Coordinates of C-alpha atoms in Angstrom, one line a residue:
X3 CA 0.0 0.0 0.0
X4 CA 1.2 3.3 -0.9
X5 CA 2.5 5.6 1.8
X6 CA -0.6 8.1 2.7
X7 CA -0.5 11.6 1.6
X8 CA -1.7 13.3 3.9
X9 CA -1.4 13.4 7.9
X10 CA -4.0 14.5 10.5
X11 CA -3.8 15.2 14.4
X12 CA -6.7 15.0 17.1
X13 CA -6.8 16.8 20.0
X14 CA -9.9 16.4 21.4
X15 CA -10.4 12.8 23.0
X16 CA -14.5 13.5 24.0
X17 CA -16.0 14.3 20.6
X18 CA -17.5 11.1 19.6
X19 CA -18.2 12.8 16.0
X20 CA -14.5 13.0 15.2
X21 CA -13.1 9.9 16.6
X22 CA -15.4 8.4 13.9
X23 CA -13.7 10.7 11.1
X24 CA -10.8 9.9 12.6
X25 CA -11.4 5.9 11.4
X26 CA -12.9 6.4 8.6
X27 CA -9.2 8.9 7.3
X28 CA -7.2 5.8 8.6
X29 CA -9.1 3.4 6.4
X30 CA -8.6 5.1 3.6
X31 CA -5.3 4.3 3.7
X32 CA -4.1 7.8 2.3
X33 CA -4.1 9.8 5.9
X34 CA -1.7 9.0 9.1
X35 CA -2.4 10.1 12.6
X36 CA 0.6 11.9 14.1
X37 CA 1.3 12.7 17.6
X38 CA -1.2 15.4 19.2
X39 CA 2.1 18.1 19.3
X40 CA 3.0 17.8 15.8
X41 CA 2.9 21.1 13.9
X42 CA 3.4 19.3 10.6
X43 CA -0.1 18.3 9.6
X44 CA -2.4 18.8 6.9
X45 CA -6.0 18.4 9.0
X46 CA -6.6 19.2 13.0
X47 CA -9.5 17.9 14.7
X48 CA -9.4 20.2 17.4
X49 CA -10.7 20.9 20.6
X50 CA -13.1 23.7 19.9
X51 CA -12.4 25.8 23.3
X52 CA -8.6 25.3 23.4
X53 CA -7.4 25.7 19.2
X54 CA -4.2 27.4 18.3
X55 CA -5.7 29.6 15.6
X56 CA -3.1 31.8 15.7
X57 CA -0.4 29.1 15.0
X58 CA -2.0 27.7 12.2
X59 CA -0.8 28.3 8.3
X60 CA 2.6 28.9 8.9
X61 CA 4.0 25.5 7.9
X62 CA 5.9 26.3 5.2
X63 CA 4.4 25.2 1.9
X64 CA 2.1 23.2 4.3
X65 CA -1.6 23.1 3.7
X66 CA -3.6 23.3 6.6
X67 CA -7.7 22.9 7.5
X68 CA -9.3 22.7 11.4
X69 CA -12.5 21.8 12.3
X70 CA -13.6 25.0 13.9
X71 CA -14.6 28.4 12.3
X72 CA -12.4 31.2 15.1
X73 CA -15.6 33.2 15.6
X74 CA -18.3 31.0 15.5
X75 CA -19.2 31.2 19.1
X76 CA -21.0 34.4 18.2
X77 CA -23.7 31.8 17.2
X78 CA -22.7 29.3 19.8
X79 CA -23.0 31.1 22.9
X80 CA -26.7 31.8 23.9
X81 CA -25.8 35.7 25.1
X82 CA -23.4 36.2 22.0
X83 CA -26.6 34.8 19.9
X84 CA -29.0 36.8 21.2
X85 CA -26.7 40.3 21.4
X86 CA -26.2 38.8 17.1
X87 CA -29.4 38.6 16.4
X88 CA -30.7 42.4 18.0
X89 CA -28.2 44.2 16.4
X90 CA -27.6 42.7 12.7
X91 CA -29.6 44.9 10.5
X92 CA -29.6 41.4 8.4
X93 CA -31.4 39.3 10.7
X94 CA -34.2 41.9 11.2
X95 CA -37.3 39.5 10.3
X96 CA -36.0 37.7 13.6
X97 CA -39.2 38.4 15.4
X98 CA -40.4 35.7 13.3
X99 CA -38.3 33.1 14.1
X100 CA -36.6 33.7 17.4
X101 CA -38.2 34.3 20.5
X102 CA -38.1 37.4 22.3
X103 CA -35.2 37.5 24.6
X104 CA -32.5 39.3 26.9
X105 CA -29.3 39.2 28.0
X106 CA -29.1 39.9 31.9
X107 CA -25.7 39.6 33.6
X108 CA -26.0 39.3 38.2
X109 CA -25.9 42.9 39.5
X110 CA -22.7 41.8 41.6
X111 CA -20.6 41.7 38.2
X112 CA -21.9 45.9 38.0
X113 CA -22.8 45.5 34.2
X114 CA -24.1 48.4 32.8
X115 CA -27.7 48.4 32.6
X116 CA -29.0 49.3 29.6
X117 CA -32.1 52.0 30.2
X118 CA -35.6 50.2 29.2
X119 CA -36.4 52.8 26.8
X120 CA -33.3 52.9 24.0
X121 CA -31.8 49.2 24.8
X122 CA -30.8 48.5 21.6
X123 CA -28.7 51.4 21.1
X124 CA -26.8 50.2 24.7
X125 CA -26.3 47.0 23.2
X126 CA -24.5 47.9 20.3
X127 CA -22.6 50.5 21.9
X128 CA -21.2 48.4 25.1
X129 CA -19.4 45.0 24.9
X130 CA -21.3 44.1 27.3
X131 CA -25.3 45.1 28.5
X132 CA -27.7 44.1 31.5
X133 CA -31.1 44.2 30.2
X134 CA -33.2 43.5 33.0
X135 CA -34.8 47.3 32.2
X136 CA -36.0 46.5 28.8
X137 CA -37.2 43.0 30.2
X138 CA -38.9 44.1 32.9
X139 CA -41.0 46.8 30.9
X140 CA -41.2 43.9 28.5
X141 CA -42.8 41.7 30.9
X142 CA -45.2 44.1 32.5
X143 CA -46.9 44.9 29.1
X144 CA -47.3 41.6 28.2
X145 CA -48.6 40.7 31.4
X146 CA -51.2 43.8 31.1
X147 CA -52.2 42.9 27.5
X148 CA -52.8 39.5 28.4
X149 CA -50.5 37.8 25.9
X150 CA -48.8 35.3 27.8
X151 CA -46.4 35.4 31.7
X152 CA -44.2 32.8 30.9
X153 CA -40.6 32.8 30.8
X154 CA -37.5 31.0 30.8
X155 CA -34.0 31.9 32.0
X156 CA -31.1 30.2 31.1
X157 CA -27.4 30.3 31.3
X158 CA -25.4 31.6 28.4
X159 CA -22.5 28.7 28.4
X160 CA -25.1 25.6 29.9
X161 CA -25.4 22.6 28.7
X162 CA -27.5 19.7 29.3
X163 CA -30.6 20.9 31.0
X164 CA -28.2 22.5 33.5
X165 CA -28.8 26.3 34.8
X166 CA -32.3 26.7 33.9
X167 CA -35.6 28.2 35.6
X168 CA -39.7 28.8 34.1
X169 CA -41.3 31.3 35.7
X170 CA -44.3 33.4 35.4
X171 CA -42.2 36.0 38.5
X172 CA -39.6 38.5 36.6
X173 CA -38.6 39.0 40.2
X174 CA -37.8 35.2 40.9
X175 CA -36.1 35.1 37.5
X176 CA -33.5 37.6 37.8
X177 CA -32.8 37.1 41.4
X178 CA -32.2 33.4 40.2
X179 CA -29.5 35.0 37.7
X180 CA -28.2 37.2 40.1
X181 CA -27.9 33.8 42.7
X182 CA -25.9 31.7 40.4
X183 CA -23.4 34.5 39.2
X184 CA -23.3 34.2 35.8
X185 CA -24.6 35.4 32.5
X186 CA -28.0 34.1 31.4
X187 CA -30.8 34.8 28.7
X188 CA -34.4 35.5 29.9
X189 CA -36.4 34.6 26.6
X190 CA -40.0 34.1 26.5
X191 CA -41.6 30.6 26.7
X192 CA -43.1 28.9 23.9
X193 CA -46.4 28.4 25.8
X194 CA -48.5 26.9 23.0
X195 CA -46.3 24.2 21.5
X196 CA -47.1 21.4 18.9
X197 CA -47.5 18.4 20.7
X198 CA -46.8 14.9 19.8
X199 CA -49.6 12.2 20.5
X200 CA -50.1 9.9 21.9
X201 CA -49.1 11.6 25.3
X202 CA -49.3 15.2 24.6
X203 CA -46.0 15.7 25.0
X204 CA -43.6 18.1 23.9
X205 CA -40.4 17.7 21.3
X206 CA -38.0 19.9 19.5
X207 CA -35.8 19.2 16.6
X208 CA -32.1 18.7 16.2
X209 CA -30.5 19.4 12.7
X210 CA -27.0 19.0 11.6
X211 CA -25.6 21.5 9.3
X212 CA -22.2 21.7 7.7
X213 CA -20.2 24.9 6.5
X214 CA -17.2 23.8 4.6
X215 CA -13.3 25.7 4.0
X216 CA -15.5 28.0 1.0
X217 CA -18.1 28.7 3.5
X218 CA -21.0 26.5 1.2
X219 CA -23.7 25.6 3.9
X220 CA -24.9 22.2 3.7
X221 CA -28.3 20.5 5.4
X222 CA -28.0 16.6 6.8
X223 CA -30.6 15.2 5.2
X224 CA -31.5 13.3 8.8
X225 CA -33.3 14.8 11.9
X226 CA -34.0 13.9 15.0
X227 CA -37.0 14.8 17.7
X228 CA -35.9 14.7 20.9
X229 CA -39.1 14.0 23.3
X230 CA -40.1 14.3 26.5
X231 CA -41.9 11.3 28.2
X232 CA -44.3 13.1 30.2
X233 CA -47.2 15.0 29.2
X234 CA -47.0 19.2 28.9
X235 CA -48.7 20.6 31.9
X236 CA -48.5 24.5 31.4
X237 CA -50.2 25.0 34.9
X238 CA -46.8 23.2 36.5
X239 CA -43.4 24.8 35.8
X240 CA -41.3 22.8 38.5
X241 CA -41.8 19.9 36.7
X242 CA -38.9 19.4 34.1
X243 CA -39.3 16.5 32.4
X244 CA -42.7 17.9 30.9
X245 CA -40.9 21.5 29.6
X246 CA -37.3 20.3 28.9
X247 CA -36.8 17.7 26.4
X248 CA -32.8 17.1 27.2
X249 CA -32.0 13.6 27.2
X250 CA -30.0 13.8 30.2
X251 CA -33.2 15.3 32.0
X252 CA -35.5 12.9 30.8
X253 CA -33.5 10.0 31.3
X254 CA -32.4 10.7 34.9
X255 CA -35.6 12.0 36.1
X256 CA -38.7 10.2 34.3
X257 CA -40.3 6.8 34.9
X258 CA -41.6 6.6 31.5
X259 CA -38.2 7.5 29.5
X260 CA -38.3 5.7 26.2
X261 CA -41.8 5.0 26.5
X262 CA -42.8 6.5 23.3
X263 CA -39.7 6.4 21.8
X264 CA -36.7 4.2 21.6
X265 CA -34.4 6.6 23.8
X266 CA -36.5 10.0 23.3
X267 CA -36.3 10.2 19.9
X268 CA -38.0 10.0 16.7
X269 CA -36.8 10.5 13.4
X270 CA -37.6 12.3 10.3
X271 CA -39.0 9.5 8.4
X272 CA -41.3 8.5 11.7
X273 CA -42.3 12.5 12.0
X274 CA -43.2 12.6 8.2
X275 CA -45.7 10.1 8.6
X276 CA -46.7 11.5 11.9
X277 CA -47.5 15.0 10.0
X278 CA -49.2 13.5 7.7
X279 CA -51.4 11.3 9.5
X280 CA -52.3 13.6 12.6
X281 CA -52.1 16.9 10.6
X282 CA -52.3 16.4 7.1
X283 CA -49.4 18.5 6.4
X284 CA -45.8 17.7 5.1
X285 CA -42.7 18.2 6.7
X286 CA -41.3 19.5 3.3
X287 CA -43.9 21.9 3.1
X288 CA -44.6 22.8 6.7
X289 CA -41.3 23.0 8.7
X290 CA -37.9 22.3 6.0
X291 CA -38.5 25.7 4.3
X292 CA -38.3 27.8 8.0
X293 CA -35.5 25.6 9.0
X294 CA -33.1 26.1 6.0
X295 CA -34.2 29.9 5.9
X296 CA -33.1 30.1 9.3
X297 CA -30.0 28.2 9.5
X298 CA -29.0 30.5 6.2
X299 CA -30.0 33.4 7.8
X300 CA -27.7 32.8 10.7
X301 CA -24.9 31.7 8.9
X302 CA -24.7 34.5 6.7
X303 CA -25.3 37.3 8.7
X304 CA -21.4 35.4 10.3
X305 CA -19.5 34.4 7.1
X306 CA -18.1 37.8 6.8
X307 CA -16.6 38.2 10.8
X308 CA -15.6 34.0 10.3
X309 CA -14.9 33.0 6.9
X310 CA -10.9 31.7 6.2
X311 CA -11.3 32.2 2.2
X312 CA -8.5 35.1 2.6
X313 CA -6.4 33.3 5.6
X314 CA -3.4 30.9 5.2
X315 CA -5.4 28.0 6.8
X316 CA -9.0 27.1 6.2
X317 CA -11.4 26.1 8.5
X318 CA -14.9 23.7 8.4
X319 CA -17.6 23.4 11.0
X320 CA -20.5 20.8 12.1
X321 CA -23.3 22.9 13.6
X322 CA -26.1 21.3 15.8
X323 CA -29.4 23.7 15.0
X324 CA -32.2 23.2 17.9
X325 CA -36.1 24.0 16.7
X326 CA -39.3 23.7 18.2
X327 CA -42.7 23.9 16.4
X328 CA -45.7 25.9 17.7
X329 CA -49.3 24.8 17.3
X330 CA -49.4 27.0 14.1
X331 CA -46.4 25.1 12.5
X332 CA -44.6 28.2 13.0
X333 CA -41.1 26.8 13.2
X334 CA -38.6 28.7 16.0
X335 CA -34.7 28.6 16.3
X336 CA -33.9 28.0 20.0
X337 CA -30.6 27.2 19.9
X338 CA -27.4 26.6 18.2
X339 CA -24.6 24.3 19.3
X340 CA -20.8 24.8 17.4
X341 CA -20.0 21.0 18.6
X342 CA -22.8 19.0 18.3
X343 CA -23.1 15.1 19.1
X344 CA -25.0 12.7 17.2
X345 CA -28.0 10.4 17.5
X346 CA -25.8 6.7 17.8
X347 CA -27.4 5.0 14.4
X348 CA -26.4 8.5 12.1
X349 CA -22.7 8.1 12.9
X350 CA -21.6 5.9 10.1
X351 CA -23.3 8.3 7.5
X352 CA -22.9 12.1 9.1
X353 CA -19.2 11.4 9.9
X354 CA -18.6 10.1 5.9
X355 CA -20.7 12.9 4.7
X356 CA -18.0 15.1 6.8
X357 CA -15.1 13.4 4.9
X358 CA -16.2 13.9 1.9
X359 CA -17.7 17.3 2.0
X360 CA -15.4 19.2 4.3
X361 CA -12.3 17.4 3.9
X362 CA -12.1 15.3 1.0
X363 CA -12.8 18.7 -1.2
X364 CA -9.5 20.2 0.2
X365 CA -7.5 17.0 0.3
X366 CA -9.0 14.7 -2.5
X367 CA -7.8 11.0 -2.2
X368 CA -6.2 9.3 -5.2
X369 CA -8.3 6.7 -6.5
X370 CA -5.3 5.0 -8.0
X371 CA -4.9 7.0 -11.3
X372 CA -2.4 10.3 -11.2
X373 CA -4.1 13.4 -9.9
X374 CA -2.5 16.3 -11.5
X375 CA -4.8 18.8 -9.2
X376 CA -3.2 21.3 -6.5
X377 CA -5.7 19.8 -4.1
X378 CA -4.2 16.0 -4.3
X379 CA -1.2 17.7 -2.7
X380 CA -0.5 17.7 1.0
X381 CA 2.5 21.2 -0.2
X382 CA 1.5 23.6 -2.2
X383 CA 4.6 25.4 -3.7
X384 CA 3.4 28.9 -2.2
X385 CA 1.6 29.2 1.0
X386 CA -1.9 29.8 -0.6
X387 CA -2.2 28.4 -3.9
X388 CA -4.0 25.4 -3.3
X389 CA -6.7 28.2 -2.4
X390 CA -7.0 29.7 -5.3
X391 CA -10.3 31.8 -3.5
X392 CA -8.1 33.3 -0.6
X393 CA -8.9 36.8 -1.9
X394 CA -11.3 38.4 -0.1
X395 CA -13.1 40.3 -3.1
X396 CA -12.9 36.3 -5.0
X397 CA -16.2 35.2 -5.6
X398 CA -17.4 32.0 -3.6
X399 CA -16.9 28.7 -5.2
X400 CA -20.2 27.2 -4.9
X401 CA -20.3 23.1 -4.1
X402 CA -22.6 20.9 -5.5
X403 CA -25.8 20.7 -4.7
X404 CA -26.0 17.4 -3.5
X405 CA -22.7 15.6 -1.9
X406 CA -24.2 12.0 -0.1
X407 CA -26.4 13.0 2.8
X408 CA -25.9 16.7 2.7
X409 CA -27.5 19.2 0.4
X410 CA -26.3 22.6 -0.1
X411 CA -28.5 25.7 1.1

């Protein structure tokens, strides 16, 4: 077997998504694993929180591509999200998609507090902005008008259920925030959500979307519901396994986890017939259009801040997308996560798709014939040529539409 061409390092031991790139490079025979500290590689699979972005592209004549977009936690970080969404002129139709929500920081760190009257002009003026004003003023109109009490805070960098409070009390809200001492979101609750049946229980979506080194944006095909196991009681807000569907929440504190489901979670092609059947509506109809205008939305309104087309390395980056559905079929972004995990049965064909959309197209693999192309090349005789777009004012190279399980937005 020929020696491979080009070499890869890992530095990140807990992402089950790219240990499983990591075998499927090995088995191609045409990619070696060196050690963690080796400078000399072609492809990093990095730890997202911990990357040397600064180090990277100055092998000489070395071609280099990471797993992360430097930036992206402007997306990632529930704050950082909402503080993107208020202030990009781009992203104004947000009211439709997004719920309303604010950033609110415990008085002991002495954030300024933006006044309830001109907030948005204090967020994009200060790095950093308590809103509890403009939420409070929020809340007490909507409480006057009738149009709904409940809310949700939770913590800007949680994870897993963790950090999290409903409430129909502003007060008990943000002195909760101000208790645990660190930045959270107050965003209004989704009080009237689809529900699933049998069980009248509530779900919301996961989907998987990939932005590769020339900032293309491509869809999984594949989704997954995550459920909850207990029925939605609106009239009880202590009880979490009926208003959070994280598996970790379900699984540790419900008797009827997996009930419904095989592990809490449904898939597309059960939800299509479940539309269908309950509704009479299609998910290609009803939901995929909102989610793929969203996702682009969000992705766009970044490329310019994150994109690597003019930088001596490129980057790629799984995203994790969270939705839920309201009783109109009004579809609404809750969430996105820059390192996502994946449902255990999608692994075989997410982690190829990643190979061959994100990687393969920078580093192509020689299917025994000679490749003459710059990108069969782990060197490129100047730093940048293999990227022939690295100019900023180049135009994008689009990808193809369609590349195994992903198709491009």
């Amino acid at each position: 077997m020929n020696a491979p061409m080009y070499t890869f390092v890992t530095r990140d031991d807990n992402s089950t998504v790219y240990a499983e790139v990591s075998k499927i490079l090995l088995s191609t025979g045409q990619w070696k694993r060196l050690k963690r500290d080796n400078p000399r590689f072609n492809l990093m699979l990095g730890e997202r929180n911990r990357l040397p972005f600064g180090r990277l592209g100055h092998e000489p004549g070395l071609v280099q591509l990471v797993n992360y977009y430097r930036g992206a936690d402007k997306l990632c970080r529930k704050a950082s999200l909402v503080k993107l969404i208020k202030t990009s002129p781009e992203l104004s139709d947000s009211t439709n998609w997004f719920p309303e929500s604010y950033i609110i920081y415990p008085t002991n760190l002495n954030t300024p507090v933006a006044p309830a009257t001109n907030g948005i002009s204090h967020l994009k003026c200060n790095p950093k902005t308590d809103e509890r004003e403009v939420f409070l003023a929020s809340y007490h109109s909507k409480k006057e008008s009738g149009e709904g009490t409940v809310w949700i805070a939770k913590s800007s960098a949680g994870a897993k259920g963790a950090g999290i409070l409903i409430s129909h009390d502003a007060n008990q809200l943000l002195e909760y925030i101000d208790n645990q001492g660190q930045v959270h979101v107050i965003q209004k609750y989704l009080e009237k959500p689809l529900l699933l049946e049998p069980g009248h229980r509530k779900f919301d979506i996961r989907s998987w979307v990939l932005v590769d080194h020339q900032y293309n944006i491509y869809l999984y095909r594949e989704g997954v519901l995550r459920t909850s196991s207990e029925p939605y009681n609106s009239s009880d807000l202590q009880d979490m396994t009926s208003h959070l569907t994280n598996h970790c929440i379900q699984k540790e504190h419900s008797q009827n986890y997996g009930r419904y489901e095989e592990g809490n979670e449904m898939f597309f092609d059960e939800f299509r017939l479940y539309l269908l059947n309950t509704h009479n509506v299609t998910l290609e109809a009803a939901i995929l259009p909102q989610i793929k205008q969203i996702i682009k939305s969000c992705l766009s309104c970044i490329e310019p801040a994150i994109s690597t087309k003019h930088l001596s390395y490129q980057s790629f980056q799984l995203f994790g997308f969270d939705f839920m559905v309201d009783e109109s079929f009004k579809v609404w972004l809750i969430e996105i996560n820059g390192a996502p995990a994946c449902a255990q049965k999608l692994y075989p064909e997410l982690c190829q798709g990643i190979v061959d959309v994100a990687i393969s197209s920078v580093f192509a693999l020689n299917s025994g014939s000679d490749i003459s192309s710059a990108s069969s090349s782990p060197y490129s005789s100047s730093p940048s040529s293999i990227f022939t777009t690295n100019s900023c004012s180049s135009p994008k190279l689009r990808g193809p539409l369609h590349v195994g399980p992903f198709t491009r937005l």
